[in-house]
XYZ file of C-alpha atoms in Angstrom:
683
model
C 8.683 23.032 1.164
C 11.449 24.053 3.470
C 10.621 26.467 6.329
C 12.664 29.554 6.873
C 13.133 31.434 10.211
C 13.355 35.141 9.574
C 13.836 37.880 12.111
C 10.745 40.060 12.647
C 11.508 43.663 13.644
C 8.903 44.685 16.315
C 9.677 48.384 16.756
C 11.386 50.784 14.361
C 12.043 54.467 15.010
C 13.493 57.102 12.697
C 13.901 60.929 12.860
C 11.737 63.471 11.098
C 9.537 62.337 9.520
C 9.510 59.539 12.045
C 8.146 56.166 11.258
C 6.660 54.391 14.272
C 6.022 50.698 14.212
C 4.415 49.991 17.545
C 3.338 46.421 17.684
C 0.433 46.041 15.321
C 0.293 49.490 13.633
C 2.729 51.332 11.450
C 2.272 54.997 12.353
C 3.697 57.612 9.956
C 4.170 61.113 11.308
C 5.122 63.889 8.804
C 5.129 67.668 8.663
C 1.645 67.507 7.178
C 0.406 66.249 10.547
C 1.558 69.449 12.327
C -1.363 71.753 12.993
C -0.930 75.376 11.927
C -1.280 76.946 15.382
C 0.700 80.057 16.409
C 2.678 79.868 19.627
C 1.164 81.637 22.620
C 2.877 84.904 23.434
C 2.040 84.724 27.084
C 4.192 83.353 29.865
C 2.482 81.863 32.860
C 4.030 81.862 36.290
C 0.764 80.696 37.920
C 0.141 77.068 38.332
C -0.625 75.946 34.755
C -2.720 73.075 35.893
C -5.530 75.528 36.412
C -5.788 76.339 32.701
C -5.517 72.731 31.505
C -6.793 70.607 34.406
C -7.222 67.456 32.375
C -3.638 67.532 31.221
C -1.708 67.227 34.513
C 1.319 65.721 32.919
C 3.353 66.020 36.123
C 0.796 64.018 38.152
C 2.026 62.090 41.130
C 3.817 58.944 39.946
C 2.607 56.144 42.194
C 3.855 52.621 43.050
C 0.691 50.827 43.932
C 0.637 46.994 43.868
C -0.847 45.402 40.794
C -4.041 44.201 42.408
C -4.822 47.825 43.479
C -3.995 49.263 40.021
C -6.084 46.528 38.393
C -9.134 45.301 40.350
C -9.812 41.643 39.661
C -6.172 40.969 38.766
C -5.081 37.303 39.239
C -2.016 38.461 41.242
C -3.517 37.080 44.510
C -3.341 33.646 42.952
C 0.118 33.893 41.406
C 1.842 36.255 43.808
C -0.006 35.852 47.114
C 2.986 36.878 49.306
C 3.194 40.294 47.559
C -0.538 40.844 47.901
C -0.651 39.816 51.552
C 2.190 42.169 52.452
C 0.336 45.077 50.839
C -3.151 44.336 52.213
C -2.438 43.477 55.790
C -5.123 45.838 57.000
C -7.860 45.011 54.477
C -8.895 41.546 53.578
C -10.876 40.262 50.593
C -14.605 40.120 51.081
C -16.488 36.812 50.780
C -17.532 37.343 47.168
C -13.979 38.088 46.024
C -12.693 35.094 47.950
C -15.234 32.993 45.993
C -14.061 34.619 42.744
C -10.375 33.823 43.310
C -11.183 30.303 44.494
C -13.167 29.613 41.296
C -10.407 31.020 39.038
C -7.698 29.054 40.913
C -9.773 25.879 40.523
C -10.126 26.568 36.791
C -6.335 27.033 36.432
C -5.667 23.917 38.420
C -8.111 21.914 36.274
C -6.583 22.919 33.058
C -3.181 22.060 34.396
C -4.152 18.576 35.462
C -6.522 17.880 32.612
C -9.536 17.386 34.958
C -12.550 18.347 32.805
C -15.000 17.620 35.591
C -13.285 20.118 37.903
C -13.152 22.565 35.052
C -16.961 22.346 34.632
C -17.393 22.914 38.425
C -15.202 25.955 38.313
C -16.980 27.493 35.326
C -20.348 26.845 37.041
C -19.105 28.736 40.093
C -17.787 31.620 37.924
C -21.141 31.765 36.078
C -23.105 31.933 39.323
C -20.956 34.848 40.546
C -21.362 36.593 37.202
C -25.093 36.061 36.593
C -26.523 35.815 40.065
C -24.341 38.179 42.054
C -23.255 40.425 39.203
C -19.540 40.184 40.047
C -17.838 42.203 37.307
C -14.564 40.198 37.451
C -16.391 36.900 37.136
C -18.276 38.450 34.216
C -14.937 39.213 32.584
C -13.769 35.626 32.941
C -17.097 34.344 31.621
C -16.755 36.618 28.582
C -13.290 35.121 28.067
C -14.648 31.554 28.238
C -17.415 32.295 25.684
C -14.836 33.942 23.369
C -12.496 30.950 23.720
C -15.157 28.255 23.534
C -14.104 26.530 26.757
C -16.861 24.561 28.491
C -19.155 27.247 26.910
C -20.165 27.283 23.284
C -17.910 29.641 21.348
C -20.066 32.770 21.029
C -18.394 36.133 20.285
C -21.644 38.014 20.871
C -22.049 36.631 24.394
C -18.372 37.232 25.071
C -18.691 40.896 24.052
C -21.862 41.228 26.189
C -20.223 39.880 29.294
C -17.151 42.036 28.748
C -19.366 45.101 28.547
C -21.064 44.253 31.820
C -17.605 43.700 33.356
C -16.161 46.932 31.973
C -18.995 48.909 33.356
C -18.297 47.266 36.755
C -14.681 48.443 36.592
C -12.805 45.466 35.216
C -9.939 46.854 33.205
C -9.059 43.714 31.330
C -12.579 43.648 29.848
C -12.114 47.276 28.804
C -8.904 46.280 27.012
C -10.670 43.355 25.369
C -13.476 45.602 24.145
C -11.012 48.300 22.979
C -9.209 45.604 20.931
C -12.496 44.445 19.412
C -13.367 47.948 18.330
C -9.723 48.394 17.089
C -9.909 45.289 14.858
C -13.150 46.600 13.372
C -11.619 50.065 12.742
C -14.228 51.618 15.100
C -11.623 54.171 16.286
C -14.086 56.598 17.874
C -15.015 53.992 20.457
C -11.646 52.288 20.708
C -9.685 55.504 21.302
C -11.692 56.424 24.428
C -11.045 53.064 26.112
C -7.400 52.945 25.101
C -6.856 56.490 26.413
C -8.228 55.520 29.788
C -6.081 52.385 30.017
C -2.962 54.158 28.798
C -3.404 56.675 31.639
C -3.421 53.817 34.151
C -0.146 52.524 32.638
C 1.515 55.991 32.561
C 0.743 56.643 36.195
C 2.847 53.703 37.246
C 5.960 54.792 35.184
C 9.139 56.224 36.649
C 9.581 59.957 37.064
C 13.150 60.277 35.803
C 13.650 57.797 33.006
C 12.232 55.125 30.661
C 10.263 52.542 32.672
C 11.088 48.927 31.603
C 8.235 46.502 31.654
C 7.913 42.749 31.531
C 8.180 42.269 27.811
C 6.207 39.218 26.655
C 8.698 36.571 25.471
C 8.068 34.909 22.149
C 8.457 31.241 23.173
C 8.878 30.102 19.545
C 11.062 31.112 16.628
C 9.065 30.202 13.565
C 8.174 26.537 13.953
C 10.783 25.832 16.663
C 11.045 26.625 20.366
C 12.930 29.834 21.051
C 15.477 28.275 23.360
C 17.741 31.317 23.511
C 14.944 33.634 24.796
C 13.697 31.056 27.232
C 17.170 30.526 28.638
C 17.234 34.175 29.675
C 13.868 33.892 31.472
C 14.588 31.321 34.137
C 15.072 33.788 36.995
C 17.196 32.627 39.906
C 17.758 29.305 38.090
C 19.500 30.914 35.198
C 23.335 30.251 35.067
C 23.985 33.886 34.020
C 22.000 35.188 37.017
C 23.864 32.898 39.394
C 27.179 34.115 38.040
C 25.938 37.730 38.497
C 24.850 37.034 42.014
C 28.270 35.462 42.798
C 30.031 38.604 41.463
C 27.661 40.819 43.550
C 28.373 38.880 46.676
C 32.126 39.353 45.981
C 31.596 43.199 45.944
C 31.028 43.968 42.294
C 28.976 47.188 42.380
C 27.724 46.835 38.789
C 26.484 43.277 39.518
C 24.735 44.551 42.641
C 22.903 47.187 40.598
C 21.820 44.711 37.887
C 20.360 42.282 40.472
C 18.551 45.069 42.207
C 17.262 46.272 38.843
C 15.971 42.829 37.914
C 14.187 42.473 41.257
C 12.737 46.012 41.152
C 11.088 45.577 37.814
C 10.562 41.789 37.825
C 12.777 41.194 34.745
C 14.467 38.036 33.359
C 11.986 35.677 34.960
C 12.339 37.098 38.480
C 9.358 38.018 40.640
C 9.149 41.742 41.516
C 10.614 42.195 44.990
C 11.104 45.776 46.252
C 12.751 44.641 49.495
C 15.467 42.728 47.697
C 15.931 45.513 45.174
C 16.313 48.089 47.994
C 18.882 45.900 49.695
C 21.045 45.430 46.619
C 20.821 49.138 45.604
C 21.794 50.128 49.195
C 24.906 47.906 48.937
C 25.760 49.304 45.522
C 25.602 52.957 46.606
C 28.119 52.240 49.327
C 30.536 51.571 46.499
C 29.511 54.781 44.690
C 27.296 53.161 41.994
C 25.354 56.127 40.502
C 22.517 54.230 38.784
C 21.575 52.703 42.149
C 21.565 56.172 43.643
C 19.093 57.258 40.988
C 16.805 54.330 41.554
C 16.922 54.864 45.347
C 15.701 58.417 44.532
C 12.877 56.905 42.515
C 12.009 54.467 45.230
C 11.652 57.222 47.862
C 9.787 59.576 45.543
C 7.261 56.864 44.600
C 7.067 55.100 47.978
C 7.915 51.787 46.327
C 8.295 49.400 49.255
C 9.295 52.236 51.574
C 7.589 55.187 53.176
C 7.496 58.043 50.606
C 10.198 60.618 51.412
C 10.769 63.408 48.902
C 13.702 64.877 50.860
C 15.629 61.601 50.632
C 14.584 61.241 46.989
C 16.146 64.633 46.156
C 19.342 63.760 48.057
C 19.863 60.508 46.090
C 18.947 61.974 42.743
C 21.335 64.936 43.355
C 24.181 62.541 44.179
C 23.461 60.531 41.003
C 23.473 63.721 38.909
C 26.838 64.754 40.330
C 28.142 61.431 39.029
C 27.078 62.626 35.562
C 24.017 60.388 35.369
C 21.993 62.861 33.364
C 18.645 61.077 33.595
C 18.658 61.897 37.333
C 18.191 65.595 36.476
C 14.678 64.705 35.279
C 13.688 63.455 38.712
C 15.184 66.654 40.285
C 13.263 68.750 37.828
C 10.043 66.898 38.605
C 10.435 67.580 42.352
C 10.913 71.324 41.625
C 7.896 71.469 39.346
C 5.740 69.782 42.018
C 7.405 71.535 45.024
C 8.158 68.233 46.686
C 11.231 67.968 49.008
C 12.111 71.560 48.284
C 11.096 74.963 49.801
C 8.745 75.839 46.963
C 8.053 75.263 43.278
C 10.759 76.591 41.032
C 9.956 76.275 37.306
C 13.155 78.038 36.216
C 15.300 75.480 38.049
C 13.158 72.651 36.797
C 13.631 73.807 33.179
C 17.351 74.047 33.732
C 17.506 70.454 35.000
C 15.443 69.175 32.077
C 17.691 70.962 29.606
C 20.794 69.376 31.173
C 19.316 65.986 30.661
C 18.179 66.788 27.070
C 21.530 68.291 26.166
C 23.076 64.916 26.995
C 20.630 63.103 24.730
C 18.438 61.808 27.524
C 14.918 60.967 26.199
C 13.282 61.908 29.537
C 14.788 65.404 29.270
C 13.203 65.885 25.835
C 9.927 64.606 27.102
C 9.802 66.913 30.095
C 10.785 69.948 28.023
C 7.849 68.938 25.785
C 5.556 69.014 28.787
C 6.593 72.446 30.086
C 6.269 73.978 26.605
C 2.934 72.270 26.087
C 1.510 73.653 29.293
C 3.506 76.934 29.545
C 5.180 76.105 32.767
C 7.639 78.995 33.316
C 7.931 79.452 29.548
C 5.847 80.679 26.589
C 3.379 78.066 25.685
C 4.534 76.597 22.349
C 2.635 73.521 21.217
C 4.716 73.012 18.082
C 7.944 73.074 20.047
C 6.414 70.686 22.561
C 5.474 68.345 19.703
C 9.016 68.365 18.403
C 10.391 67.452 21.822
C 7.888 64.649 22.118
C 8.893 63.309 18.661
C 12.588 63.167 19.680
C 11.672 61.442 22.948
C 9.457 58.954 21.165
C 12.148 58.118 18.693
C 14.307 57.184 21.682
C 11.632 54.867 22.994
C 10.118 57.014 25.759
C 6.638 55.552 26.420
C 5.301 58.771 27.942
C 6.062 60.557 24.699
C 3.901 58.092 22.781
C 1.180 58.882 25.249
C 1.525 62.627 24.638
C 1.531 62.218 20.862
C -1.565 60.043 21.172
C -3.333 62.758 23.195
C -2.343 65.368 20.677
C -3.666 63.341 17.816
C -6.730 62.491 19.844
C -7.593 66.105 20.843
C -6.252 67.841 17.746
C -3.825 69.885 19.877
C -0.608 70.731 17.996
C -1.303 67.900 15.553
C -4.231 67.362 13.213
C -6.878 65.190 14.737
C -6.183 61.544 13.704
C -8.092 58.915 15.564
C -6.396 55.835 13.947
C -3.022 57.272 14.821
C -4.095 58.135 18.363
C -5.626 54.704 18.904
C -2.492 52.885 17.783
C -0.256 55.004 20.065
C -2.594 54.629 23.052
C -2.668 50.853 22.425
C 1.140 50.700 22.487
C 1.175 52.461 25.969
C -1.854 50.624 27.305
C -0.219 47.271 26.764
C 2.457 48.265 29.271
C -0.146 48.323 32.012
C -0.345 46.036 35.076
C -2.248 43.353 33.166
C 1.018 42.734 31.400
C 1.875 40.437 34.338
C -0.066 37.683 32.596
C 2.906 37.248 30.385
C 5.217 36.521 33.346
C 2.815 33.977 34.805
C 2.337 32.293 31.452
C 6.038 32.076 30.833
C 6.676 30.678 34.273
C 3.987 27.979 33.688
C 5.529 27.065 30.327
C 9.036 26.788 31.710
C 7.770 24.419 34.419
C 6.218 22.244 31.696
C 2.692 23.240 32.453
C 1.567 23.945 28.931
C -2.133 23.823 29.701
C -1.966 26.651 32.178
C 0.454 28.621 29.900
C -1.948 28.205 26.960
C -4.897 29.503 29.028
C -2.945 32.504 30.239
C -1.599 33.344 26.842
C -5.168 32.970 25.446
C -6.368 35.454 28.029
C -3.666 37.960 26.906
C -4.486 37.227 23.241
C -8.010 38.375 23.884
C -6.629 41.696 25.149
C -4.814 42.285 21.879
C -1.233 41.167 22.606
C 0.251 39.834 19.326
C 2.957 37.809 21.031
C 0.392 36.130 23.249
C -1.733 35.373 20.230
C 1.266 33.757 18.543
C 2.395 31.892 21.637
C -1.055 30.441 22.360
C -1.420 29.308 18.742
C 2.055 27.769 18.685
C 1.367 25.744 21.797
C -1.836 24.366 20.264
C 0.020 23.398 17.058
C 3.181 22.118 18.705
C 1.655 20.057 21.529
C -1.545 19.032 19.807
C -3.585 16.804 22.144
C -0.949 17.330 24.863
C -1.731 21.065 24.959
C -4.563 20.344 27.423
C -6.897 22.268 25.223
C -10.413 22.215 26.598
C -13.379 22.768 24.291
C -17.117 23.068 24.655
C -17.736 19.613 26.154
C -14.316 18.181 27.199
C -10.963 18.021 25.642
C -10.702 19.735 22.271
C -11.364 17.726 19.188
C -8.816 18.053 16.435
C -11.284 20.307 14.658
C -11.762 22.619 17.678
C -7.998 22.833 18.300
C -7.207 23.645 14.675
C -10.018 26.195 14.570
C -8.794 27.861 17.782
C -5.172 27.958 16.542
C -6.329 29.275 13.165
C -8.176 32.119 14.839
C -5.205 33.046 16.964
C -2.824 32.989 14.062
C -5.207 35.144 12.029
C -5.277 37.815 14.684
C -1.512 37.723 15.000
C -1.153 38.051 11.284
C -3.391 41.136 11.343
C -0.846 42.697 13.728
C 2.107 42.135 11.407
C 3.318 38.695 12.337
C 4.681 37.269 9.136
C 5.042 33.734 10.485
C 1.343 33.803 11.424
C 0.355 35.054 7.962
C 2.392 32.179 6.480
C 0.678 29.629 8.633
C -2.712 31.119 7.745
C -1.824 30.608 4.096
C -0.798 27.003 4.838
C -4.075 26.368 6.669
C -6.088 27.548 3.685
C -3.891 25.802 1.201
C -3.988 22.407 2.903
C -7.499 22.840 4.501
C -6.230 22.543 8.079
C -8.799 23.883 10.585
C -10.725 25.554 7.786
C -12.138 24.962 4.308
C -9.453 24.707 1.643
C -9.270 28.016 -0.277
C -6.347 28.654 -2.553
C -7.327 32.274 -3.184
C -7.336 33.111 0.509
C -4.081 31.197 0.895
C -2.552 33.447 -1.814
C -3.849 36.538 0.070
C -2.206 35.376 3.264
C 1.078 34.565 1.496
C 0.969 38.038 -0.141
C 0.573 39.590 3.366
C 3.702 37.637 4.547
C 5.509 38.553 1.310
C 4.904 42.249 1.955
C 7.137 41.814 4.959
C 9.862 40.251 2.837
C 9.230 36.679 3.899
C 11.207 34.248 1.678
C 8.962 31.295 2.392
C 5.876 33.231 1.355
C 7.545 34.270 -1.898
C 8.503 30.693 -2.579
C 4.882 29.569 -1.977
C 3.553 32.316 -4.325
C 5.933 31.136 -6.984
C 4.733 27.577 -6.502
C 1.113 28.680 -6.833
C 1.797 30.552 -9.972
C 3.664 27.585 -11.339
C 0.643 25.339 -10.727
C -2.097 27.864 -11.304
C -3.609 27.278 -7.829
C -5.277 30.398 -6.370
C -3.208 32.512 -8.760
C -3.026 32.632 -12.536
C -0.757 30.068 -14.213
C 2.346 32.117 -15.036
C 5.767 30.618 -15.179
C 7.520 33.985 -15.597
C 5.896 35.252 -12.402
C 6.750 31.991 -10.705
C 10.376 32.373 -11.562
C 10.371 35.972 -10.361
C 9.040 34.959 -6.960
C 11.521 32.125 -6.657
C 14.380 34.486 -7.497
C 13.109 37.009 -4.887
C 13.026 34.298 -2.263
C 16.683 33.526 -2.906
C 17.619 37.174 -2.880
C 16.126 37.617 0.578
C 17.297 34.341 2.140
C 20.479 32.627 0.859
C 19.346 29.513 2.770
C 16.675 29.077 0.133
C 19.317 28.163 -2.475
C 18.535 24.454 -2.557
C 14.682 24.567 -2.733
C 14.826 27.446 -5.196
C 17.279 25.506 -7.390
C 14.911 22.511 -7.373
C 11.945 24.792 -8.120
C 13.774 26.424 -11.011
C 14.614 22.930 -12.333
C 10.950 22.090 -12.139
C 10.097 25.265 -14.001
C 12.638 24.487 -16.789
C 11.244 20.964 -17.217
C 7.648 22.282 -17.268
C 8.606 24.887 -19.866
C 10.619 22.658 -22.198
C 8.844 19.310 -21.687
C 5.178 20.196 -21.142
C 2.756 17.267 -20.759
C 5.616 14.847 -20.377
C 5.955 11.950 -17.867
C 8.421 14.094 -15.874
C 5.903 16.883 -15.420
C 3.418 14.253 -14.263
C 5.934 13.061 -11.649
C 6.610 16.557 -10.471
C 2.849 17.326 -10.186
C 2.303 14.108 -8.191
C 4.797 15.049 -5.496
C 2.460 17.405 -3.532
C 0.058 14.533 -2.983
C 2.726 12.715 -1.017
C 4.113 15.740 0.729
C 1.759 15.700 3.819
C 2.541 12.032 4.387
C 6.376 12.341 4.164
C 6.711 15.717 5.812
C 7.071 14.295 9.359
C 9.454 11.635 8.085
C 11.576 14.298 6.326
C 11.842 16.339 9.504
C 12.394 13.480 11.907
C 14.674 11.341 9.783
C 16.295 13.083 6.906
C 17.052 16.348 8.731
C 18.409 14.407 11.721
C 20.849 12.441 9.615
C 21.761 15.218 7.243
C 19.763 16.044 4.142
C 22.586 16.581 1.654
C 22.859 12.938 0.659
C 19.080 12.333 0.361
C 18.507 15.518 -1.602
C 21.375 14.646 -3.900
C 19.778 11.269 -4.549
C 16.474 13.028 -5.221
C 18.150 15.265 -7.837
C 19.868 12.169 -9.291
C 16.390 10.554 -9.580
C 15.085 13.575 -11.517
C 18.125 13.358 -13.708
C 17.573 9.661 -14.414
C 13.918 10.389 -15.265
C 14.986 13.179 -17.489
C 17.417 11.047 -19.500
C 14.967 8.165 -19.677
C 12.362 10.558 -21.085
C 14.898 11.936 -23.536
C 15.858 8.394 -24.520
C 12.283 7.544 -25.151
C 11.799 10.644 -27.326
C 14.961 9.857 -29.359
C 13.763 6.274 -29.821
C 10.420 7.649 -31.082
C 12.155 9.863 -33.598
C 14.268 6.985 -34.824
C 11.107 4.960 -35.264
C 9.581 7.724 -37.468
C 7.746 9.774 -34.861
C 7.709 13.561 -35.089
C 9.948 14.645 -32.326
C 10.267 17.992 -30.589
C 13.861 19.283 -31.088
C 15.813 19.986 -27.916
C 15.574 23.673 -26.964
C 18.596 25.645 -25.737
C 18.550 26.188 -22.027
C 18.178 29.944 -21.646
C 17.999 29.981 -17.790
C 19.600 26.743 -16.783
C 19.592 26.462 -12.990
C 22.958 25.845 -11.233
C 23.658 22.283 -10.242
C 22.523 21.574 -6.696
C 25.189 21.312 -4.070
């Protein structure tokens, strides 16, 4: 069966009632969710933080390095220069040095395929975890038990070690536990952890606008490598980046801003570098580039690579706003709310700035207006109005708005309490936290040809609940097979261990809406790859992919109805699924035409030799699949497929000739039936 590559929409927003698809969860928000709470009639000029201390939505936005935001982060291994520059006064203690040494040895071992070194590193990690109680080593040990690497695959032990690590302050273990609860629909427990982790993420966001993050790159597109996406992730080696850098050196202000932007956030395969970003922004503002002015304001307000200076921050934001960069008004409003860089707090002026941004369709302006109405900052407290502002901001992709809606669903403030909804929104925000850097390191490893290290890093992210990481790790295992450097319980993975690990990862990805993963799960059950053959479960997986309008899944469901495998034998339903596959994907014309031909033969010539030939083809499919992909598709499949159709035609006429001969000899023949739904001739 031919494979189809369909585009999967990852995030969809609409206006009231909005439909939020945030990664794994489809979240529907309607008027019924609005809580019937009257607006407060009081206006507060006092500091509103006193009345709602736990909701300080204008908290200080900070720019701490990742290893400080996330204790136990592997950034000292992958980005030692950045860590050393930020920790010149405080060095790692002996225990943490041993921890990083063991993890680095483990990563090196999986890169080089040295199982003995891997065993040594795991023994060191286990000693730190069990004997010294190091929470970060406990987190890694939980990961190894969950993966089945050098340790027996044991989900119970993995969960136990992650619990120990989480209590010791390891945030990745908290994320892993939250995801475990989330998968089991234990929302009361999951929501608390995701809320805590989302807060860590939000505190690192920008004050004036949407904060871009390192989006995990899907390294495959269906069954093939996603070359287009990988091309855009090669950092300074990318041709497009080099052209941009050349233009910047020639004085192009827009190019200067883009390069500074990439370095500031660590985008397009570049390492985050605040010094380079500051240098490029400084050059761009000399030419009057307003977006660079705004980001200089952000840099000084957050102390990102420079000494925090709110006065300079206000100056740069004001200059950007005068250039009609309306998002800069949000930063100015923030400074007036907090009283930073100005004589005193001024809520009236802050509201005016937020309104200017919102009037020009800036998502940050809508978000900030939501905050001041939620807390009653210089205005009457109006939770419903705040909720409406947050909805508009969320529809525009403002992650802080997702966070606010999550809190409202969680606490039942303004919206009816809904823990599944709150959990899904918190999860969306939490996945933008500092642990997201794992995706950058994994991608760098893959681009350098180090699939073993990439697979391990993606597997670590997969455990934390990232669907793209689950998909990438599974794809590497399937694509590279024994060359994936997969390490099992006692050495390199056996075929069974590798298939089982890939199957588990695909299954988790399919739960989060990945239609390609659901399709592969169906294939695994159908052919018995990495699991026991089960046609009924295969049909369930195909139905899941079909629900997302996947043409291949519809074709497969039609095939199963045609042959009565896992689904009732029903030629009419088979035809319906084949037709739907063609409606969704015009590229399915040839296989659907052949399938409809098969249906017609089966309907009109049941129990004939031709039906026997057709039913025998699947037995040979696994053997010739590789040959078809490597030979036929390379040389062009039109000729071969035409010959195949000709063969079926010859078989048909031979069968018809035999029947006619039988009638002439006195046999009782079956008269030819009119072709009611004759399929079009194949091209």
